[in-house]
PDB file of C-alpha atoms and ligand atoms in Angstrom:
ATOM      1  CA  MET A   1     125.543 101.946  93.417  1.00 94.00           C
ATOM      2  CA  LEU A   2     122.083 102.920  92.143  1.00 98.00           C
ATOM      3  CA  LEU A   3     120.013 102.459  95.296  1.00 98.00           C
ATOM      4  CA  GLN A   4     121.306 102.665  98.831  1.00 98.00           C
ATOM      5  CA  VAL A   5     119.093 102.063 101.841  1.00 98.00           C
ATOM      6  CA  GLU A   6     120.555 102.830 105.251  1.00 98.00           C
ATOM      7  CA  HIS A   7     119.091 102.044 108.669  1.00 98.00           C
ATOM      8  CA  LEU A   8     115.494 102.196 107.488  1.00 98.00           C
ATOM      9  CA  ASP A   9     112.701 102.089 110.101  1.00 98.00           C
ATOM     10  CA  VAL A  10     109.059 101.973 108.968  1.00 98.00           C
ATOM     11  CA  PHE A  11     105.982 101.903 111.187  1.00 98.00           C
ATOM     12  CA  TYR A  12     102.242 101.395 110.825  1.00 97.00           C
ATOM     13  CA  GLY A  13     101.046 103.518 113.729  1.00 96.00           C
ATOM     14  CA  ASP A  14     102.929 102.161 116.723  1.00 95.00           C
ATOM     15  CA  VAL A  15     103.796  98.871 115.072  1.00 96.00           C
ATOM     16  CA  GLN A  16     107.231  98.651 113.504  1.00 97.00           C
ATOM     17  CA  ALA A  17     107.289  96.709 110.211  1.00 97.00           C
ATOM     18  CA  ILE A  18     110.871  97.437 109.049  1.00 98.00           C
ATOM     19  CA  TRP A  19     113.758  97.451 111.527  1.00 98.00           C
ATOM     20  CA  ASP A  20     117.084  99.181 110.882  1.00 97.00           C
ATOM     21  CA  MET A  21     117.269  97.833 107.349  1.00 98.00           C
ATOM     22  CA  SER A  22     120.305  98.484 105.141  1.00 98.00           C
ATOM     23  CA  PHE A  23     120.941  97.145 101.652  1.00 98.00           C
ATOM     24  CA  HIS A  24     121.898  98.290  98.185  1.00 98.00           C
ATOM     25  CA  VAL A  25     121.250  97.628  94.509  1.00 98.00           C
ATOM     26  CA  ASN A  26     123.972  98.224  91.920  1.00 97.00           C
ATOM     27  CA  GLN A  27     123.316  99.591  88.470  1.00 96.00           C
ATOM     28  CA  GLY A  28     122.301  96.784  86.081  1.00 96.00           C
ATOM     29  CA  GLU A  29     121.628  94.139  88.739  1.00 97.00           C
ATOM     30  CA  ILE A  30     118.630  91.929  89.349  1.00 98.00           C
ATOM     31  CA  VAL A  31     118.167  91.787  93.136  1.00 98.00           C
ATOM     32  CA  THR A  32     115.493  89.663  94.822  1.00 97.00           C
ATOM     33  CA  LEU A  33     113.936  90.160  98.237  1.00 96.00           C
ATOM     34  CA  VAL A  34     112.985  86.816  99.731  1.00 94.00           C
ATOM     35  CA  GLY A  35     110.707  86.447 102.722  1.00 91.00           C
ATOM     36  CA  ALA A  36     107.602  84.735 104.076  1.00 86.00           C
ATOM     37  CA  ASN A  37     104.206  86.437 104.273  1.00 86.00           C
ATOM     38  CA  GLY A  38     104.420  89.449 106.542  1.00 89.00           C
ATOM     39  CA  ALA A  39     108.218  89.729 106.404  1.00 93.00           C
ATOM     40  CA  GLY A  40     107.946  93.330 105.210  1.00 94.00           C
ATOM     41  CA  LYS A  41     108.703  93.042 101.490  1.00 94.00           C
ATOM     42  CA  THR A  42     105.681  94.991 100.255  1.00 93.00           C
ATOM     43  CA  THR A  43     106.144  97.573 103.010  1.00 96.00           C
ATOM     44  CA  LEU A  44     109.715  98.073 101.843  1.00 97.00           C
ATOM     45  CA  LEU A  45     108.724  98.569  98.182  1.00 96.00           C
ATOM     46  CA  LYS A  46     105.975 100.994  99.220  1.00 96.00           C
ATOM     47  CA  THR A  47     108.515 102.969 101.238  1.00 98.00           C
ATOM     48  CA  LEU A  48     110.973 103.058  98.336  1.00 98.00           C
ATOM     49  CA  SER A  49     108.244 104.398  96.059  1.00 96.00           C
ATOM     50  CA  GLY A  50     107.154 107.058  98.576  1.00 97.00           C
ATOM     51  CA  LEU A  51     103.733 105.587  99.430  1.00 95.00           C
ATOM     52  CA  LEU A  52     104.919 105.164 103.026  1.00 97.00           C
ATOM     53  CA  GLN A  53     107.193 107.581 104.858  1.00 96.00           C
ATOM     54  CA  PRO A  54     110.023 106.021 106.862  1.00 97.00           C
ATOM     55  CA  ARG A  55     110.379 107.125 110.471  1.00 97.00           C
ATOM     56  CA  GLY A  56     114.134 106.707 110.371  1.00 97.00           C
ATOM     57  CA  GLY A  57     116.966 106.040 107.950  1.00 98.00           C
ATOM     58  CA  THR A  58     117.889 107.231 104.491  1.00 98.00           C
ATOM     59  CA  ILE A  59     117.112 106.131 100.941  1.00 98.00           C
ATOM     60  CA  THR A  60     119.507 107.426  98.299  1.00 98.00           C
ATOM     61  CA  PHE A  61     118.743 106.830  94.639  1.00 98.00           C
ATOM     62  CA  ASP A  62     121.222 107.735  91.922  1.00 97.00           C
ATOM     63  CA  GLY A  63     122.848 110.244  94.266  1.00 96.00           C
ATOM     64  CA  VAL A  64     119.566 111.870  95.358  1.00 97.00           C
ATOM     65  CA  VAL A  65     118.023 111.403  98.817  1.00 97.00           C
ATOM     66  CA  THR A  66     114.465 110.260  98.093  1.00 97.00           C
ATOM     67  CA  SER A  67     113.281 109.193 101.555  1.00 94.00           C
ATOM     68  CA  SER A  68     111.146 112.298 102.106  1.00 92.00           C
ATOM     69  CA  LYS A  69     109.998 112.766  98.518  1.00 96.00           C
ATOM     70  CA  LYS A  70     106.456 112.277  97.231  1.00 96.00           C
ATOM     71  CA  PRO A  71     105.578 109.298  94.979  1.00 94.00           C
ATOM     72  CA  HIS A  72     105.360 111.344  91.740  1.00 91.00           C
ATOM     73  CA  ASP A  73     108.770 112.929  92.405  1.00 93.00           C
ATOM     74  CA  ILE A  74     110.238 109.487  93.013  1.00 95.00           C
ATOM     75  CA  VAL A  75     108.839 108.256  89.670  1.00 92.00           C
ATOM     76  CA  ALA A  76     110.439 111.308  88.074  1.00 91.00           C
ATOM     77  CA  GLU A  77     113.778 110.283  89.638  1.00 94.00           C
ATOM     78  CA  GLY A  78     113.443 106.944  87.858  1.00 95.00           C
ATOM     79  CA  ILE A  79     111.908 104.440  90.310  1.00 96.00           C
ATOM     80  CA  VAL A  80     108.820 102.594  89.133  1.00 95.00           C
ATOM     81  CA  HIS A  81     106.841 100.187  91.318  1.00 93.00           C
ATOM     82  CA  ILE A  82     104.616  97.533  89.732  1.00 90.00           C
ATOM     83  CA  PRO A  83     102.384  96.572  92.644  1.00 83.00           C
ATOM     84  CA  GLU A  84     101.020  93.124  93.353  1.00 77.00           C
ATOM     85  CA  GLY A  85      97.665  92.645  91.652  1.00 70.00           C
ATOM     86  CA  ARG A  86      98.486  94.683  88.541  1.00 70.00           C
ATOM     87  CA  GLN A  87      95.924  97.491  88.946  1.00 81.00           C
ATOM     88  CA  LEU A  88      95.323  98.247  85.295  1.00 89.00           C
ATOM     89  CA  TRP A  89      92.523 100.478  84.047  1.00 91.00           C
ATOM     90  CA  SER A  90      90.353  97.526  83.070  1.00 89.00           C
ATOM     91  CA  ASN A  91      87.929  99.418  80.803  1.00 93.00           C
ATOM     92  CA  MET A  92      90.715 100.973  78.796  1.00 94.00           C
ATOM     93  CA  SER A  93      92.555  99.308  75.964  1.00 95.00           C
ATOM     94  CA  VAL A  94      96.063  97.930  76.258  1.00 95.00           C
ATOM     95  CA  ILE A  95      97.457 100.814  74.285  1.00 94.00           C
ATOM     96  CA  GLU A  96      95.650 103.402  76.434  1.00 94.00           C
ATOM     97  CA  ASN A  97      97.004 101.772  79.579  1.00 94.00           C
ATOM     98  CA  LEU A  98     100.513 101.887  78.151  1.00 94.00           C
ATOM     99  CA  GLU A  99     100.219 105.486  77.014  1.00 92.00           C
ATOM    100  CA  LEU A 100      99.064 106.559  80.473  1.00 89.00           C
ATOM    101  CA  GLY A 101     102.250 105.037  81.847  1.00 88.00           C
ATOM    102  CA  ALA A 102     104.388 107.618  80.044  1.00 87.00           C
ATOM    103  CA  TYR A 103     104.509 109.693  83.177  1.00 79.00           C
ATOM    104  CA  GLY A 104     106.555 112.870  83.284  1.00 78.00           C
ATOM    105  CA  LYS A 105     107.831 115.330  80.700  1.00 81.00           C
ATOM    106  CA  GLU A 106     110.806 113.278  79.503  1.00 81.00           C
ATOM    107  CA  ALA A 107     108.742 110.095  79.243  1.00 83.00           C
ATOM    108  CA  ARG A 108     106.038 111.834  77.220  1.00 85.00           C
ATOM    109  CA  LYS A 109     108.591 113.299  74.868  1.00 89.00           C
ATOM    110  CA  HIS A 110     109.908 109.813  74.057  1.00 89.00           C
ATOM    111  CA  SER A 111     106.623 107.932  74.368  1.00 90.00           C
ATOM    112  CA  LYS A 112     106.483 106.826  70.733  1.00 92.00           C
ATOM    113  CA  GLU A 113     109.881 105.105  70.782  1.00 93.00           C
ATOM    114  CA  THR A 114     109.334 103.695  74.282  1.00 93.00           C
ATOM    115  CA  LEU A 115     106.028 102.245  73.106  1.00 95.00           C
ATOM    116  CA  ASP A 116     107.803 100.576  70.178  1.00 94.00           C
ATOM    117  CA  TRP A 117     110.342  99.106  72.622  1.00 93.00           C
ATOM    118  CA  VAL A 118     107.591  97.806  74.948  1.00 94.00           C
ATOM    119  CA  MET A 119     105.695  96.263  72.024  1.00 94.00           C
ATOM    120  CA  GLN A 120     108.889  94.563  70.907  1.00 92.00           C
ATOM    121  CA  LEU A 121     109.414  93.134  74.390  1.00 90.00           C
ATOM    122  CA  PHE A 122     105.797  91.972  74.580  1.00 91.00           C
ATOM    123  CA  PRO A 123     104.544  90.928  71.126  1.00 91.00           C
ATOM    124  CA  ARG A 124     101.395  89.688  72.856  1.00 89.00           C
ATOM    125  CA  LEU A 125     100.509  93.263  73.813  1.00 93.00           C
ATOM    126  CA  GLN A 126     101.040  94.365  70.254  1.00 93.00           C
ATOM    127  CA  GLU A 127      98.556  91.713  69.051  1.00 93.00           C
ATOM    128  CA  ARG A 128      96.056  92.812  71.656  1.00 92.00           C
ATOM    129  CA  ARG A 129      96.631  96.532  71.584  1.00 92.00           C
ATOM    130  CA  HIS A 130      92.933  97.409  71.205  1.00 95.00           C
ATOM    131  CA  GLN A 131      91.567  94.856  73.663  1.00 94.00           C
ATOM    132  CA  LYS A 132      90.211  96.078  77.005  1.00 95.00           C
ATOM    133  CA  ALA A 133      92.848  95.343  79.630  1.00 93.00           C
ATOM    134  CA  GLY A 134      90.275  93.829  82.012  1.00 92.00           C
ATOM    135  CA  THR A 135      89.376  91.104  79.516  1.00 93.00           C
ATOM    136  CA  MET A 136      92.917  89.791  79.098  1.00 90.00           C
ATOM    137  CA  SER A 137      94.314  86.728  80.834  1.00 86.00           C
ATOM    138  CA  GLY A 138      96.247  87.074  84.078  1.00 85.00           C
ATOM    139  CA  GLY A 139      99.585  86.698  82.324  1.00 85.00           C
ATOM    140  CA  GLU A 140      98.718  89.243  79.666  1.00 87.00           C
ATOM    141  CA  GLN A 141      97.601  91.689  82.337  1.00 90.00           C
ATOM    142  CA  GLN A 142     100.894  91.204  84.149  1.00 89.00           C
ATOM    143  CA  MET A 143     102.770  91.945  80.932  1.00 90.00           C
ATOM    144  CA  CYS A 144     100.639  95.037  80.399  1.00 93.00           C
ATOM    145  CA  ALA A 145     101.379  96.233  83.956  1.00 93.00           C
ATOM    146  CA  ILE A 146     105.117  95.763  83.442  1.00 93.00           C
ATOM    147  CA  GLY A 147     104.893  97.457  80.044  1.00 94.00           C
ATOM    148  CA  ARG A 148     103.030 100.397  81.532  1.00 93.00           C
ATOM    149  CA  GLY A 149     105.741 100.754  84.177  1.00 93.00           C
ATOM    150  CA  LEU A 150     108.429 100.742  81.505  1.00 94.00           C
ATOM    151  CA  MET A 151     106.679 103.576  79.660  1.00 94.00           C
ATOM    152  CA  SER A 152     108.055 106.057  82.196  1.00 91.00           C
ATOM    153  CA  ARG A 153     111.574 104.877  81.286  1.00 91.00           C
ATOM    154  CA  PRO A 154     112.659 103.892  84.807  1.00 94.00           C
ATOM    155  CA  LYS A 155     116.222 103.330  85.948  1.00 97.00           C
ATOM    156  CA  LEU A 156     114.927 100.952  88.631  1.00 98.00           C
ATOM    157  CA  LEU A 157     111.915  98.703  88.102  1.00 97.00           C
ATOM    158  CA  MET A 158     110.454  97.235  91.311  1.00 97.00           C
ATOM    159  CA  LEU A 159     108.205  94.241  90.770  1.00 95.00           C
ATOM    160  CA  ASP A 160     105.976  92.895  93.543  1.00 93.00           C
ATOM    161  CA  GLU A 161     105.125  89.230  92.954  1.00 91.00           C
ATOM    162  CA  PRO A 162     105.019  89.360  89.144  1.00 91.00           C
ATOM    163  CA  SER A 163     104.421  85.612  88.868  1.00 89.00           C
ATOM    164  CA  LEU A 164     101.545  85.476  91.358  1.00 86.00           C
ATOM    165  CA  GLY A 165      98.562  83.525  90.062  1.00 82.00           C
ATOM    166  CA  LEU A 166     100.124  82.722  86.698  1.00 85.00           C
ATOM    167  CA  ALA A 167     100.106  79.327  84.998  1.00 84.00           C
ATOM    168  CA  PRO A 168     103.545  77.623  85.173  1.00 86.00           C
ATOM    169  CA  LYS A 169     104.283  78.238  81.497  1.00 84.00           C
ATOM    170  CA  LEU A 170     103.633  81.951  81.869  1.00 85.00           C
ATOM    171  CA  VAL A 171     105.754  82.128  85.008  1.00 89.00           C
ATOM    172  CA  GLY A 172     108.756  81.106  82.922  1.00 90.00           C
ATOM    173  CA  GLU A 173     107.845  83.699  80.313  1.00 88.00           C
ATOM    174  CA  VAL A 174     107.607  86.509  82.867  1.00 90.00           C
ATOM    175  CA  PHE A 175     111.034  85.637  84.334  1.00 93.00           C
ATOM    176  CA  GLU A 176     112.457  85.515  80.818  1.00 92.00           C
ATOM    177  CA  ILE A 177     111.102  89.002  80.132  1.00 92.00           C
ATOM    178  CA  ILE A 178     112.520  90.327  83.414  1.00 95.00           C
ATOM    179  CA  GLN A 179     115.959  89.111  82.310  1.00 96.00           C
ATOM    180  CA  GLN A 180     115.541  90.775  78.937  1.00 94.00           C
ATOM    181  CA  ILE A 181     114.556  94.068  80.549  1.00 95.00           C
ATOM    182  CA  ALA A 182     117.632  93.893  82.789  1.00 96.00           C
ATOM    183  CA  LYS A 183     119.880  93.170  79.804  1.00 94.00           C
ATOM    184  CA  GLN A 184     118.629  96.372  78.243  1.00 91.00           C
ATOM    185  CA  GLY A 185     119.936  98.384  81.170  1.00 93.00           C
ATOM    186  CA  VAL A 186     116.979  98.612  83.559  1.00 96.00           C
ATOM    187  CA  THR A 187     117.940  97.610  87.108  1.00 98.00           C
ATOM    188  CA  ILE A 188     115.453  95.254  88.776  1.00 98.00           C
ATOM    189  CA  LEU A 189     114.341  94.873  92.391  1.00 98.00           C
ATOM    190  CA  LEU A 190     112.119  91.830  92.638  1.00 97.00           C
ATOM    191  CA  VAL A 191     109.833  90.520  95.383  1.00 95.00           C
ATOM    192  CA  GLU A 192     108.830  86.923  94.730  1.00 91.00           C
ATOM    193  CA  GLN A 193     107.281  83.919  96.424  1.00 85.00           C
ATOM    194  CA  ASN A 194     108.632  81.843  93.556  1.00 88.00           C
ATOM    195  CA  ILE A 195     112.020  81.901  95.210  1.00 91.00           C
ATOM    196  CA  HIS A 196     113.776  79.221  93.230  1.00 92.00           C
ATOM    197  CA  HIS A 197     113.017  80.864  89.910  1.00 92.00           C
ATOM    198  CA  ALA A 198     113.701  84.377  91.194  1.00 95.00           C
ATOM    199  CA  LEU A 199     117.094  83.543  92.717  1.00 96.00           C
ATOM    200  CA  GLN A 200     118.139  81.698  89.579  1.00 96.00           C
ATOM    201  CA  ILE A 201     117.890  84.881  87.540  1.00 97.00           C
ATOM    202  CA  SER A 202     119.197  87.177  90.310  1.00 98.00           C
ATOM    203  CA  ASP A 203     122.674  88.610  90.725  1.00 98.00           C
ATOM    204  CA  ARG A 204     122.040  88.962  94.446  1.00 98.00           C
ATOM    205  CA  GLY A 205     119.316  88.589  97.031  1.00 98.00           C
ATOM    206  CA  TYR A 206     118.364  89.483 100.589  1.00 97.00           C
ATOM    207  CA  VAL A 207     116.327  87.338 102.975  1.00 96.00           C
ATOM    208  CA  LEU A 208     113.858  89.250 105.161  1.00 96.00           C
ATOM    209  CA  GLU A 209     112.376  87.882 108.358  1.00 95.00           C
ATOM    210  CA  THR A 210     110.035  89.923 110.571  1.00 95.00           C
ATOM    211  CA  GLY A 211     111.147  93.202 109.081  1.00 96.00           C
ATOM    212  CA  ARG A 212     114.893  92.572 109.237  1.00 97.00           C
ATOM    213  CA  ILE A 213     117.475  91.381 106.737  1.00 97.00           C
ATOM    214  CA  ILE A 214     118.903  88.142 108.101  1.00 96.00           C
ATOM    215  CA  LEU A 215     120.920  86.925 105.106  1.00 96.00           C
ATOM    216  CA  ASP A 216     122.339  88.179 101.854  1.00 97.00           C
ATOM    217  CA  GLY A 217     124.386  86.755  99.026  1.00 98.00           C
ATOM    218  CA  THR A 218     124.492  86.035  95.337  1.00 98.00           C
ATOM    219  CA  GLY A 219     121.513  84.194  93.859  1.00 97.00           C
ATOM    220  CA  LYS A 220     123.611  81.024  93.711  1.00 97.00           C
ATOM    221  CA  GLU A 221     124.821  81.351  97.299  1.00 97.00           C
ATOM    222  CA  LEU A 222     121.302  81.826  98.628  1.00 97.00           C
ATOM    223  CA  LEU A 223     119.973  78.867  96.630  1.00 96.00           C
ATOM    224  CA  ALA A 224     122.689  76.716  98.227  1.00 96.00           C
ATOM    225  CA  ASN A 225     122.188  78.146 101.730  1.00 96.00           C
ATOM    226  CA  GLU A 226     120.902  75.599 104.269  1.00 95.00           C
ATOM    227  CA  HIS A 227     118.468  78.015 105.922  1.00 94.00           C
ATOM    228  CA  VAL A 228     117.036  79.126 102.571  1.00 94.00           C
ATOM    229  CA  LYS A 229     116.724  75.516 101.427  1.00 94.00           C
ATOM    230  CA  GLU A 230     114.934  74.461 104.572  1.00 92.00           C
ATOM    231  CA  ALA A 231     112.742  77.512 105.217  1.00 91.00           C
ATOM    232  CA  TYR A 232     111.896  78.627 101.687  1.00 89.00           C
ATOM    233  CA  LEU A 233     112.549  75.862  99.213  1.00 87.00           C
ATOM    234  CA  GLY A 234     111.203  72.946 101.243  1.00 82.00           C
ATOM    235  CA  ILE A 235     114.464  70.993 100.871  1.00 76.00           C
ATOM    236  CA  ALA A 236     115.602  69.559 104.188  1.00 62.00           C
TER     237      ALA A 236
HETATM  238  P1  ATP B   1     103.142  89.344 101.836  1.00 83.43           P
HETATM  239  O1  ATP B   1     103.990  88.504 100.981  1.00 83.43           O
HETATM  240  O2  ATP B   1     102.141  88.559 102.639  1.00 83.43           O
HETATM  241  O3  ATP B   1     102.546  90.538 101.160  1.00 83.43           O
HETATM  242  P2  ATP B   1     105.171  91.062 102.966  1.00 83.43           P
HETATM  243  O4  ATP B   1     106.510  90.533 103.251  1.00 83.43           O
HETATM  244  O5  ATP B   1     104.997  91.884 101.762  1.00 83.43           O
HETATM  245  O6  ATP B   1     104.119  89.896 102.984  1.00 83.43           O
HETATM  246  P3  ATP B   1     104.111  93.317 104.370  1.00 83.43           P
HETATM  247  O7  ATP B   1     102.815  93.340 103.639  1.00 83.43           O
HETATM  248  O8  ATP B   1     105.122  94.315 104.046  1.00 83.43           O
HETATM  249  O9  ATP B   1     104.752  91.885 104.246  1.00 83.43           O
HETATM  250  O10 ATP B   1     103.787  93.373 105.932  1.00 83.43           O
HETATM  251  C1  ATP B   1     104.778  93.521 106.947  1.00 83.43           C
HETATM  252  C2  ATP B   1     104.097  93.691 108.299  1.00 83.43           C
HETATM  253  O11 ATP B   1     103.379  94.929 108.345  1.00 83.43           O
HETATM  254  C3  ATP B   1     103.070  92.602 108.597  1.00 83.43           C
HETATM  255  O12 ATP B   1     103.169  92.286 109.972  1.00 83.43           O
HETATM  256  C4  ATP B   1     101.736  93.266 108.282  1.00 83.43           C
HETATM  257  O13 ATP B   1     100.693  92.733 109.072  1.00 83.43           O
HETATM  258  C5  ATP B   1     102.018  94.708 108.640  1.00 83.43           C
HETATM  259  N1  ATP B   1     101.195  95.615 107.827  1.00 83.43           N
HETATM  260  C6  ATP B   1     101.171  95.676 106.475  1.00 83.43           C
HETATM  261  N2  ATP B   1     100.317  96.636 106.044  1.00 83.43           N
HETATM  262  C7  ATP B   1      99.794  97.197 107.168  1.00 83.43           C
HETATM  263  C8  ATP B   1      98.852  98.248 107.406  1.00 83.43           C
HETATM  264  N3  ATP B   1      98.301  98.931 106.393  1.00 83.43           N
HETATM  265  N4  ATP B   1      98.541  98.536 108.693  1.00 83.43           N
HETATM  266  C9  ATP B   1      99.122  97.864 109.717  1.00 83.43           C
HETATM  267  N5  ATP B   1     100.022  96.866 109.563  1.00 83.43           N
HETATM  268  C10 ATP B   1     100.352  96.538 108.302  1.00 83.43           C
END
């Protein structure tokens, strides 16, 4: 087990957003978190990456308790969070954005070979290495954000809505790349509105409603589940 979350409670002030949540991600898996707007998916990712402190519960990553660690220490442990909306340095080139992603001593030491790996995964970034990130298309920016995250050589890559705002053709491409990254040994925790696509490539998934996990199963099981079909896939 790479990530284990036990009885997690997260609050914004007095308002509880995550309730007694427990789940796990095994090494090498693609796991998707499914949920409507406001279900708590982003809050959960922010808590896993140390941007929010849980009020209760434990997060254990690769044998280390990370729930009270700071974001940079959590990156150093091997968790990288690609937030929704990409957040690239728009006036810097693609290559500069990628290089700045080589965060931490180990990552810097291997940055040349990691960069080669990222460029191989994303030939489009290679072609556009000197272009300012802010002038690239939405899909290219998403690739650059994922590539930058990979530069710190994570064990777990958390992606928040990677297909948001992308043209249908690019959506397929991004999911394809996620599968490739997983095949190369990086475990993936995915938050997606594009549930059909996400569950198709997932080993397992969890369904969140109002800050609680209400269902879990393999990607296939969840796609065939009556509640998922009705509430999330629009199939009655
Ligand atoms: P979406 O897909 O819309 O981003 P989500 O599942 O990621 O939804 P969260 O953004 O995690 O949901 O929000 C969970 C709950 O926490 C919501 O009720 C939201 O209003 C609340 N919330 C989120 N951020 C804050 C904040 N900074 N302050 C107070 N409440 C917040």
